[in-house]
XYZ file of C-alpha atoms in Angstrom:
732
model
C -11.381 3.217 60.388
C -7.947 3.940 61.460
C -6.539 3.497 64.900
C -4.202 4.636 67.138
C -2.953 0.896 68.521
C 0.901 0.607 67.580
C 1.392 -0.747 64.683
C 3.064 -4.974 65.007
C 1.976 -7.074 62.165
C 2.260 -4.994 58.091
C -0.440 -7.317 55.801
C 0.797 -6.264 52.351
C -1.968 -7.042 48.997
C -0.287 -7.823 46.044
C -2.919 -6.955 43.399
C -6.146 -5.362 44.006
C -8.088 -8.751 42.763
C -11.456 -9.924 43.773
C -10.014 -12.234 46.895
C -8.249 -9.060 47.946
C -10.855 -6.257 47.662
C -13.537 -8.397 50.254
C -9.837 -8.172 52.665
C -10.320 -4.749 51.916
C -14.206 -4.052 53.342
C -13.988 -6.890 55.900
C -11.121 -4.953 58.110
C -12.714 -1.915 57.453
C -15.296 -3.222 59.038
C -13.769 -5.873 61.620
C -10.581 -3.655 62.383
C -7.613 -5.380 63.747
C -5.537 -3.817 66.993
C -1.785 -3.541 65.698
C -2.911 -4.990 61.749
C -2.274 -2.321 58.996
C -3.206 -2.590 55.331
C -0.922 -1.508 52.408
C -2.409 -2.259 49.355
C -0.097 -2.376 46.160
C -1.827 -2.504 42.915
C -0.666 -1.482 40.011
C -3.851 -0.791 38.781
C -5.806 1.992 40.880
C -9.476 0.682 39.656
C -9.729 -2.913 39.275
C -12.531 -4.476 36.996
C -14.941 -7.245 38.120
C -14.847 -9.891 35.191
C -19.016 -10.880 35.453
C -19.771 -7.647 34.557
C -16.729 -7.148 31.647
C -18.461 -8.969 29.314
C -21.744 -6.913 29.394
C -19.968 -3.433 29.407
C -17.347 -4.378 26.081
C -21.699 -4.993 24.854
C -21.729 -1.973 25.915
C -24.093 -2.401 28.145
C -22.285 -1.186 31.488
C -20.190 2.168 31.853
C -16.669 2.128 32.814
C -17.489 2.753 36.740
C -21.397 0.604 36.849
C -18.008 -2.629 36.008
C -15.030 -0.580 38.531
C -14.290 -0.889 41.910
C -11.706 2.284 42.805
C -8.838 0.506 44.939
C -8.049 3.734 46.106
C -11.688 4.857 47.706
C -11.976 1.728 49.501
C -8.440 1.373 50.708
C -9.936 4.804 52.046
C -11.896 2.943 54.095
C -10.929 0.487 54.781
C -7.282 2.412 56.958
C -5.627 0.920 54.444
C -2.253 2.909 52.567
C -2.450 2.522 48.477
C 0.624 1.991 46.666
C -0.009 2.873 43.066
C 2.746 0.597 41.590
C 3.178 -2.660 40.247
C 4.510 -5.146 42.594
C 8.285 -6.800 40.034
C 9.762 -9.120 43.456
C 9.568 -10.472 46.758
C 12.107 -11.039 48.771
C 11.288 -13.743 51.222
C 14.035 -13.667 53.089
C 14.032 -10.155 53.993
C 9.803 -10.759 53.106
C 9.787 -7.619 51.436
C 8.350 -6.186 48.104
C 10.178 -5.503 45.445
C 7.786 -2.542 42.982
C 9.286 -1.130 39.967
C 9.616 2.757 40.794
C 9.420 3.264 44.520
C 11.303 1.047 47.132
C 10.629 -2.081 48.511
C 7.823 -2.519 51.256
C 8.621 -4.649 53.951
C 5.985 -7.088 55.077
C 5.357 -8.924 58.379
C 2.357 -10.848 56.403
C 1.782 -11.591 52.363
C -0.058 -11.748 50.200
C -0.604 -12.408 46.604
C -4.070 -11.520 44.192
C -2.074 -10.284 40.881
C -4.528 -12.499 38.400
C -3.456 -14.006 35.469
C -3.006 -12.659 31.538
C -3.482 -14.979 28.395
C -0.685 -17.529 27.960
C 2.303 -16.669 25.146
C 4.493 -18.784 25.156
C 4.237 -20.863 21.850
C 2.393 -18.715 19.916
C 5.158 -16.707 17.882
C 4.208 -13.681 17.264
C 1.747 -13.093 20.205
C 3.519 -10.804 21.633
C 3.566 -8.676 19.411
C 0.800 -8.794 17.249
C -1.770 -9.885 19.283
C -4.011 -7.553 21.913
C -4.008 -10.118 25.174
C -7.976 -9.458 27.020
C -5.708 -8.731 30.029
C -4.503 -6.901 31.344
C -8.242 -5.233 31.034
C -6.198 -1.479 31.519
C -4.606 -2.610 28.083
C -7.224 -4.906 26.401
C -9.423 -1.134 26.310
C -6.986 0.843 25.548
C -6.426 -1.785 22.448
C -10.125 -2.020 21.276
C -10.587 1.941 21.833
C -8.149 1.183 18.935
C -9.954 -1.099 17.018
C -13.260 0.689 17.499
C -11.465 3.426 15.604
C -10.464 1.686 13.143
C -12.823 -0.664 11.740
C -14.556 -0.446 8.551
C -16.540 -1.760 6.092
C -15.369 -5.993 5.794
C -12.917 -5.539 9.151
C -12.260 -9.231 10.801
C -12.064 -9.701 14.374
C -10.258 -13.217 15.393
C -10.273 -14.326 18.853
C -7.672 -16.643 19.863
C -9.001 -18.982 22.971
C -12.372 -21.016 22.744
C -12.737 -21.356 26.088
C -15.636 -19.780 28.519
C -14.084 -15.931 27.882
C -12.936 -16.223 24.420
C -16.234 -17.007 22.888
C -18.389 -14.775 25.608
C -15.021 -11.990 24.548
C -16.420 -12.759 20.520
C -19.783 -11.755 21.768
C -19.795 -9.105 23.539
C -17.300 -7.692 20.184
C -19.758 -8.791 17.529
C -22.563 -6.922 19.722
C -20.754 -3.863 20.358
C -19.357 -3.712 16.169
C -22.463 -4.288 15.071
C -22.621 -1.570 13.563
C -19.694 -2.555 10.994
C -21.348 -3.648 7.464
C -19.355 -7.258 6.727
C -17.545 -7.288 10.057
C -15.883 -10.630 10.792
C -15.976 -12.848 13.695
C -13.628 -15.760 14.738
C -13.110 -17.911 17.017
C -10.300 -20.320 16.563
C -9.477 -23.197 20.146
C -7.333 -26.129 19.880
C -9.876 -27.877 21.865
C -11.981 -30.412 19.477
C -14.930 -28.123 20.963
C -16.191 -25.189 22.024
C -16.452 -24.577 25.835
C -14.150 -28.050 27.125
C -14.787 -27.890 30.463
C -19.258 -27.817 29.895
C -21.775 -30.035 29.503
C -22.782 -30.676 26.302
C -26.459 -28.829 26.516
C -24.587 -25.467 27.184
C -21.976 -26.386 23.935
C -25.199 -26.680 21.904
C -26.340 -23.331 23.406
C -22.968 -21.614 23.156
C -22.788 -22.860 19.261
C -26.006 -21.559 18.349
C -25.554 -18.074 20.459
C -22.896 -18.020 17.766
C -24.586 -19.128 14.596
C -27.202 -16.197 15.070
C -24.473 -13.884 15.668
C -22.733 -14.568 12.912
C -19.461 -15.775 14.661
C -17.202 -18.598 14.392
C -15.788 -20.651 15.960
C -12.894 -23.103 14.177
C -12.573 -26.121 16.565
C -9.622 -28.118 16.825
C -7.241 -25.262 15.360
C -3.612 -24.439 16.594
C -1.883 -20.896 16.183
C 1.603 -21.265 15.165
C 1.617 -18.346 14.488
C 0.567 -14.013 14.492
C 1.425 -12.132 12.146
C 0.400 -8.447 11.810
C -2.232 -9.512 8.884
C -2.664 -13.110 9.285
C -2.208 -16.591 11.635
C -1.060 -19.541 11.166
C -2.524 -22.617 12.316
C -2.392 -26.025 11.643
C -5.956 -25.813 9.331
C -3.597 -22.884 7.178
C -3.676 -19.512 7.256
C -6.066 -17.087 8.648
C -6.594 -13.291 7.854
C -6.783 -10.719 10.025
C -7.233 -6.821 10.718
C -7.370 -7.345 15.166
C -6.037 -10.992 16.719
C -7.323 -11.106 20.462
C -5.230 -13.479 22.528
C -7.885 -15.278 25.279
C -5.557 -18.564 26.045
C -5.112 -20.944 28.837
C -4.184 -18.522 32.116
C -0.706 -17.796 32.665
C 1.071 -16.613 35.848
C 3.563 -13.125 36.545
C 7.001 -14.229 35.383
C 8.947 -12.904 38.378
C 7.003 -15.123 40.781
C 9.705 -17.954 39.695
C 12.517 -15.432 40.850
C 11.090 -14.829 44.607
C 11.383 -18.778 45.799
C 8.289 -19.789 46.970
C 6.599 -23.197 45.570
C 5.216 -22.909 42.964
C 3.041 -25.782 40.667
C 4.317 -27.098 37.293
C 2.765 -24.206 35.660
C 4.091 -21.791 37.840
C 1.307 -20.027 40.407
C 1.679 -19.985 43.851
C 0.946 -23.314 45.292
C -1.149 -22.467 48.080
C -3.193 -25.184 51.597
C -6.461 -25.196 51.439
C -5.933 -22.168 54.250
C -5.079 -20.537 51.539
C -0.799 -20.130 52.457
C 1.879 -20.845 50.868
C 3.569 -24.519 50.726
C 6.773 -22.881 51.029
C 6.494 -19.947 53.173
C 4.442 -19.098 56.420
C 2.307 -16.012 56.615
C 2.355 -15.261 52.666
C -0.930 -16.297 50.997
C -2.172 -16.089 47.879
C -6.016 -16.300 46.344
C -7.557 -15.907 42.579
C -5.746 -16.908 39.555
C -2.823 -16.340 40.672
C -3.427 -19.442 43.255
C -3.242 -22.972 42.847
C -4.246 -24.727 46.389
C -2.816 -28.334 46.398
C -4.982 -31.726 45.641
C -8.159 -29.420 44.410
C -6.967 -28.271 41.576
C -9.858 -25.347 40.571
C -10.491 -23.845 36.549
C -9.040 -20.237 36.674
C -12.670 -18.206 37.254
C -13.269 -15.274 38.945
C -16.473 -16.997 40.985
C -13.548 -18.966 43.662
C -11.164 -15.278 43.885
C -15.303 -14.049 45.215
C -15.661 -17.422 47.274
C -12.066 -17.148 48.519
C -12.589 -13.599 49.878
C -13.952 -13.793 53.439
C -11.332 -17.297 53.914
C -8.590 -15.076 53.029
C -9.928 -11.752 55.191
C -10.616 -14.410 58.338
C -6.918 -16.320 57.740
C -4.880 -12.432 57.642
C -7.286 -11.521 60.805
C -6.284 -15.355 62.627
C -2.958 -14.571 61.702
C -2.430 -11.753 63.138
C -3.886 -13.026 65.835
C -2.056 -16.461 66.279
C -4.822 -18.144 65.663
C -5.069 -21.754 63.448
C -5.814 -21.097 59.916
C -9.384 -22.262 59.139
C -9.599 -24.122 55.285
C -11.570 -22.600 52.135
C -13.789 -25.177 50.527
C -15.555 -24.595 47.638
C -17.804 -25.650 46.229
C -17.768 -28.779 43.820
C -19.855 -27.442 41.519
C -20.595 -23.468 40.293
C -23.213 -21.303 38.506
C -22.118 -20.509 35.636
C -23.749 -17.467 33.595
C -22.453 -16.584 30.268
C -23.973 -13.683 27.614
C -24.437 -13.585 24.199
C -23.309 -10.562 23.731
C -27.359 -9.268 23.649
C -29.534 -8.537 26.859
C -29.665 -12.650 26.699
C -27.836 -15.296 28.646
C -27.513 -18.931 29.705
C -26.879 -20.691 33.508
C -24.263 -23.824 33.551
C -24.719 -25.765 35.768
C -22.515 -29.439 36.342
C -25.040 -31.138 33.104
C -27.117 -28.252 33.857
C -28.371 -25.036 31.304
C -31.086 -23.007 30.650
C -30.981 -19.568 29.072
C -33.739 -16.652 27.298
C -33.508 -13.084 28.615
C -34.136 -14.091 32.481
C -31.079 -15.706 32.814
C -29.524 -12.162 31.799
C -31.490 -9.798 34.472
C -30.570 -12.933 37.758
C -26.977 -12.364 35.760
C -27.455 -8.505 35.905
C -28.680 -8.464 40.035
C -26.302 -10.829 40.961
C -23.173 -8.567 39.528
C -25.025 -5.330 40.724
C -25.642 -6.105 43.990
C -22.135 -7.777 44.865
C -20.936 -4.530 43.420
C -22.783 -2.834 45.101
C -20.633 -3.814 48.349
C -17.829 -1.559 47.719
C -18.636 1.061 44.902
C -21.795 2.099 47.975
C -19.344 2.489 51.524
C -20.842 3.686 54.655
C -20.122 7.024 55.786
C -16.930 6.392 57.646
C -16.756 7.426 61.227
C -13.715 8.362 63.262
C -12.322 5.247 65.645
C -11.746 6.469 69.612
C -9.079 6.817 70.319
C -6.941 3.988 71.493
C -4.907 5.166 74.396
C -0.812 4.605 73.850
C 2.168 4.135 76.009
C 3.292 6.855 77.378
C 6.628 7.716 75.536
C 9.590 10.129 76.315
C 9.365 14.396 75.764
C 11.997 16.443 74.635
C 14.935 14.768 73.640
C 13.835 11.282 74.887
C 11.766 11.607 71.711
C 14.287 11.106 69.397
C 14.799 8.606 66.679
C 17.208 5.755 67.428
C 20.772 7.267 66.949
C 20.696 3.072 64.784
C 18.067 3.998 63.376
C 18.345 6.502 61.601
C 22.345 5.265 60.567
C 20.687 2.399 59.066
C 17.636 3.907 57.259
C 20.684 7.086 56.182
C 23.176 4.796 54.740
C 19.950 3.489 52.483
C 19.266 6.597 51.433
C 23.444 7.684 50.775
C 22.299 11.315 50.348
C 24.230 13.801 47.244
C 26.649 16.181 47.857
C 26.604 19.040 46.121
C 29.229 22.223 45.718
C 29.494 24.310 48.184
C 29.094 22.280 51.230
C 31.486 22.325 53.691
C 30.096 19.853 56.368
C 27.065 18.166 55.488
C 26.086 14.152 55.684
C 29.392 12.909 54.034
C 31.016 13.453 57.790
C 28.164 14.959 59.872
C 28.455 17.335 62.361
C 26.601 19.237 64.995
C 25.441 21.524 62.058
C 26.130 21.789 57.934
C 28.033 24.761 57.115
C 27.286 26.074 53.525
C 29.583 28.304 51.615
C 27.873 31.352 49.388
C 29.044 32.027 45.718
C 30.059 36.215 45.199
C 28.099 37.692 44.934
C 25.504 36.090 45.300
C 22.584 36.404 48.270
C 21.135 33.575 50.759
C 16.988 32.299 49.850
C 15.701 30.103 53.089
C 12.534 28.912 53.216
C 11.134 26.338 55.555
C 8.075 24.502 55.240
C 6.207 21.218 57.499
C 3.363 19.559 56.262
C 1.083 16.259 57.664
C 0.384 13.856 55.404
C -2.107 13.927 53.337
C -1.622 10.738 51.193
C -0.606 7.028 53.317
C 2.375 6.701 50.589
C 5.588 7.303 52.623
C 7.866 7.570 49.630
C 5.203 9.390 47.177
C 4.113 12.221 50.390
C 7.763 13.296 51.220
C 8.476 13.600 47.229
C 5.488 16.063 47.051
C 5.901 17.268 50.549
C 9.654 18.196 48.810
C 8.949 19.558 45.630
C 6.457 21.759 47.645
C 8.936 23.268 49.721
C 10.868 23.558 47.073
C 8.291 26.299 44.904
C 8.680 29.253 47.357
C 12.777 29.124 45.326
C 11.286 28.887 42.959
C 8.937 31.494 42.710
C 11.595 34.108 43.923
C 14.199 32.701 41.006
C 16.546 31.238 43.587
C 18.490 28.489 42.232
C 18.022 25.754 45.005
C 20.835 24.908 46.679
C 21.003 22.271 49.712
C 18.674 21.533 52.138
C 17.690 20.095 55.580
C 14.850 17.655 57.325
C 12.514 17.687 60.078
C 10.445 14.444 60.937
C 7.957 13.164 62.840
C 7.612 9.660 63.597
C 4.549 7.891 64.839
C 5.528 6.112 67.796
C 5.917 2.636 66.780
C 8.685 -0.697 67.007
C 12.096 -0.102 65.933
C 11.436 -1.700 62.707
C 8.530 -0.461 61.512
C 9.933 2.927 62.334
C 12.840 2.038 60.175
C 11.406 0.766 57.078
C 8.593 4.231 57.654
C 11.881 7.050 57.665
C 13.727 5.021 55.018
C 10.853 5.093 52.965
C 10.838 9.337 54.162
C 14.154 9.661 53.180
C 14.256 8.262 49.711
C 10.926 10.418 48.937
C 13.117 13.357 50.295
C 16.565 12.557 48.640
C 14.754 10.923 45.099
C 13.321 14.889 44.393
C 15.905 16.609 46.239
C 18.087 14.702 44.174
C 16.412 15.517 40.643
C 16.321 19.784 41.768
C 20.316 18.979 42.238
C 19.950 19.763 45.963
C 21.940 18.559 48.480
C 20.146 17.122 51.608
C 22.878 18.918 54.519
C 21.084 17.949 57.978
C 18.247 17.705 60.029
C 16.205 16.502 63.167
C 13.923 13.256 64.224
C 11.742 12.511 66.391
C 8.750 10.746 67.944
C 5.165 12.518 68.444
C 1.509 10.982 68.482
C 1.711 11.354 63.925
C 3.849 11.223 61.349
C 4.943 15.639 59.908
C 7.819 16.252 57.031
C 9.013 19.250 57.341
C 12.050 21.512 55.292
C 14.073 24.127 55.147
C 14.941 24.479 51.832
C 18.528 26.992 50.759
C 18.991 28.478 47.903
C 21.185 31.084 45.778
C 20.490 34.329 43.418
C 22.358 37.882 42.030
C 19.511 40.300 45.033
C 18.862 41.972 41.736
C 17.786 39.166 40.004
C 14.941 38.346 42.316
C 11.606 38.482 41.452
C 9.290 39.709 44.145
C 5.894 39.653 45.293
C 5.652 43.394 44.496
C 6.691 44.388 41.536
C 3.598 43.721 38.927
C 3.137 46.644 36.856
C -0.336 47.825 35.888
C -0.823 46.103 31.901
C 0.554 42.826 32.828
C -1.225 39.056 32.296
C -1.602 37.566 34.888
C -0.181 33.501 34.507
C -1.162 30.411 36.248
C 1.392 27.477 35.616
C -0.960 24.830 36.984
C -4.458 23.503 37.357
C -5.790 23.391 41.430
C -8.207 22.080 42.887
C -5.585 19.515 45.402
C -7.138 20.723 48.491
C -10.747 19.876 47.603
C -9.982 16.742 46.123
C -7.904 14.873 49.081
C -10.434 16.715 51.374
C -12.992 14.164 49.370
C -10.175 11.178 49.580
C -9.460 10.987 53.155
C -13.522 10.853 53.109
C -13.379 7.922 51.019
C -15.533 10.135 47.942
C -12.363 10.795 45.567
C -13.245 8.990 42.519
C -8.846 7.454 41.959
C -8.797 8.734 38.051
C -9.081 12.615 40.075
C -6.721 11.547 42.691
C -3.929 10.542 40.305
C -4.622 13.335 37.699
C -3.696 15.601 41.387
C -1.051 13.075 42.473
C 0.713 13.778 39.146
C 0.573 17.916 39.516
C 2.356 17.445 42.647
C 5.149 15.815 41.959
C 6.250 18.274 38.853
C 8.884 20.715 39.406
C 7.715 23.589 39.265
C 11.930 24.172 38.207
C 11.412 24.800 34.035
C 8.569 27.161 34.890
C 9.812 29.112 36.196
C 12.229 29.404 34.223
C 10.527 30.294 31.517
C 8.165 33.247 33.471
C 10.783 35.224 33.769
C 12.483 34.277 29.925
C 8.886 35.574 29.409
C 9.844 39.420 31.849
C 8.479 38.123 34.553
C 7.366 40.940 37.183
C 6.756 39.371 40.722
C 6.135 35.681 40.825
C 4.794 33.982 44.040
C 3.570 30.056 44.382
C 0.082 29.518 44.887
C 0.348 26.912 48.693
C -1.801 27.103 51.361
C -4.059 30.352 51.257
C -5.249 29.464 47.807
C -5.163 31.783 45.008
C -7.640 34.555 45.951
C -5.498 35.102 48.941
C -1.891 34.670 47.615
C -2.634 36.575 44.547
C -4.181 39.410 47.334
C -0.228 39.589 48.825
C 1.079 40.168 44.787
C -1.706 43.018 44.931
C -1.448 45.210 48.231
C 2.394 44.415 47.547
C 2.435 46.369 45.096
C -0.014 48.421 45.617
C -2.422 47.884 42.012
C -5.713 45.431 41.610
C -6.659 42.503 38.729
C -9.293 40.920 37.138
C -9.965 37.382 36.602
C -11.415 35.382 34.105
C -13.179 32.794 36.339
C -13.480 30.714 33.274
C -9.643 30.378 33.051
C -8.534 29.272 35.576
C -7.443 25.639 35.381
C -8.667 22.741 36.913
C -8.274 19.400 38.066
C -10.737 16.626 37.075
C -12.909 16.486 39.795
C -12.492 19.755 42.824
C -14.903 21.771 40.341
C -16.943 18.918 41.246
C -15.994 17.932 44.874
C -16.412 22.050 45.755
C -20.244 22.038 43.992
C -21.032 19.556 46.617
C -19.523 21.391 49.314
C -16.462 19.169 50.424
C -13.833 21.255 51.013
C -10.634 20.991 52.900
C -9.879 22.328 56.585
C -8.597 25.598 55.535
C -11.065 26.337 52.168
C -13.006 28.681 55.494
C -10.088 30.483 56.887
C -9.356 31.454 52.950
C -12.781 32.616 52.456
C -12.400 35.257 54.790
C -10.283 36.854 51.489
C -13.478 36.729 50.005
C -14.271 40.831 51.239
C -11.964 42.121 48.187
C -12.607 39.778 45.682
C -15.568 41.774 43.618
C -18.499 39.767 41.011
C -19.489 36.629 42.628
C -18.849 33.883 44.577
C -15.649 31.476 42.558
C -14.662 28.828 45.620
C -12.031 27.635 43.199
C -10.147 31.046 44.802
C -9.892 29.679 47.932
C -8.903 26.014 48.377
C -5.904 25.785 49.788
C -3.078 24.164 46.835
C -0.416 21.652 47.432
C 2.585 21.572 45.474
C 0.113 24.078 43.282
C 1.560 25.926 40.133
C 3.387 29.333 40.095
C 1.020 32.877 39.797
C 3.225 35.430 37.838
C 2.918 38.633 36.635
C 3.993 39.258 32.709
C 4.197 42.393 30.272
C 0.787 41.610 27.488
C 3.180 41.424 24.098
C 4.932 38.348 25.679
C 2.182 36.478 27.368
C 0.946 34.612 24.811
C 4.369 33.340 23.791
C 4.778 32.151 27.745
C 1.678 30.209 27.877
C 2.913 28.662 25.171
C 6.396 27.613 26.327
C 4.756 26.621 29.254
C 2.380 24.550 27.871
C 5.448 23.020 25.795
C 7.768 22.221 28.397
C 5.075 19.939 30.281
C 3.143 22.359 31.609
C 0.164 21.687 29.803
C -2.532 23.792 32.628
C -0.986 26.858 32.199
C -2.970 29.825 31.332
C -3.342 33.664 31.255
C -6.209 34.243 34.359
C -5.899 38.068 34.526
C -4.551 41.269 33.768
C -3.058 44.130 36.567
C -5.798 46.646 36.855
C -4.825 49.710 38.626
C -5.989 50.169 42.559
C -9.533 51.721 42.807
C -11.323 52.285 46.393
C -13.464 48.629 46.707
C -12.074 45.063 46.187
C -8.732 44.194 44.805
C -9.365 41.116 42.359
C -13.185 41.945 40.510
C -14.598 38.633 38.506
C -14.909 39.774 34.725
C -18.099 36.973 34.675
C -20.345 34.999 36.158
C -19.249 31.934 34.593
C -18.503 28.811 36.211
C -15.010 29.124 37.571
C -12.124 26.125 36.234
C -11.929 24.920 32.947
C -10.544 20.955 33.520
C -6.933 20.628 33.053
C -7.359 18.525 29.294
C -9.452 21.031 27.992
C -6.730 23.027 28.857
C -4.160 20.253 27.756
C -5.737 20.575 24.156
C -6.241 24.232 23.589
């Protein structure tokens, strides 16, 4: 769904709420030339509020009730930055983030939802579990289930539709707990004060039938670890859950945006900020001037198409259209079982058929975002003619501003570096040390340039660690896609910050490099290290009897091939990204300390290709136990589905040197993969233990070095399916 049009408008979506999923789907189906979407989200999957009570009651699985934002963003051609926003600077037009550089925008939309109000209730932050954010609530719910015993007491603070429905769902979920007590505490005179009397009567019946107590007219003043202090006296509890009125994110107060008296973003009927043109808000976080709306998911769903249309109109310079909220909305409230009531103005009716109706509506809406069409490749658009040769360099002013914002660290032994740039860097080697140098180059495999640069840099350093060298310095080579100067500068700054962040963690100085323009982004590093020649680890050092140890789980090739096609689950991609960002530095030290005879890093040629290089260099062979191979979550499943990296078929040429069956994971190319080493048998178990204790939780013995015979260099020792999930390795 990506276009070759030069980027003219960066649209940044902060939050993965119901309105923003509609924006992503709309831009996927009808791209706007020149517009690039970036989703900044704390969560890679987002819950659908309509199905959340059913999921809590046990009627839906987690996957059924959540939208995978990574898949949807990939489908939309949007960049996904998995980080929490914690500020907006409207003057600089950028979004500040918790753990990455600020994200510049031309158009901004905020859909971050709300959280239960905690202000005014002493002890609520310390002793009550808020229902939002939902991922935190689900973790807390698991802890409640683990603690629940006969006579367990749950108190839900908040008597609106959300609080009562949650209480009923919890009662059903924990129905096997003897003498379970569930109580709703509300400061309103009656439950569901915003609904008709007929609705309140039905809800009261639901509560009586389920054994849920509702205490109205009771103001909670303090939450302690084991009780509430209220206007009606003390209420004992084992767990308190907060479902009070909605409250906005506190950081909005420092943005300069116009806010209402409660702190929500004031917007016009077009959903555009009343104070800052080009800034939009939708869902719970928005407060429409002159038309206050309840904080309910149904409004966010209805606002989504209008928001998407207005963002597209803003890119084109067209007038915005107003959102016209319906006067009445249909509310469907479940009783914990597969029974629900419908509330529409003064009308109310209930039954199992209402649940089935609600289930059909919810599943139909979710299907739009969970079952995505097959992705198609866009026809390339004509790009403006660009100069070649040195005319393709990034402008000097852009480069200087980007470097000034990063300030790369210096290092000993750098006579000439970026602190005083010259035509070339000048280094001096420590006495008795040899220079160890490697180079690698990448196209991007993730849309976040900061994250891409971190992983690519980590990958490039792997060759030095594999040889036992101490990294010292690096030079960076970048090709940046054609675009306006401000877009180029923002991209370059992110790439430099990601590169320098990883280099600085490794104690490595960036001493120079080159930037140029081209059809697509690419990043390369030449890395330098030093080592005493006699301590270098070479591929050819394997000895018969050595145990083969692999330090990281495999599968990044298949996972990112699937991610490019919007077929990878968010949790699979997140696990792979975490592994790819883990440095091999500590693993290399541990392997050397346990007498490693040879070492290499497992990268593009896959495990089979890199192991065969070691075996040929040493004149030996190896046996491998496929069941012992550590594999990233999802990789085996994707490989069984036939999803492969483009390099995988070429790597399968190594299969002529493998005997004993097909194990697809052997040929999966890795990015920032682990180290593969031979370690004396007597020290192998202790080595694996040390690796896992140091954080390489997937480290495993995968085989043994044996004498070479005619025929295959690698013999698989069993026909078991290749791979053990990374969590299994961590739990050993």
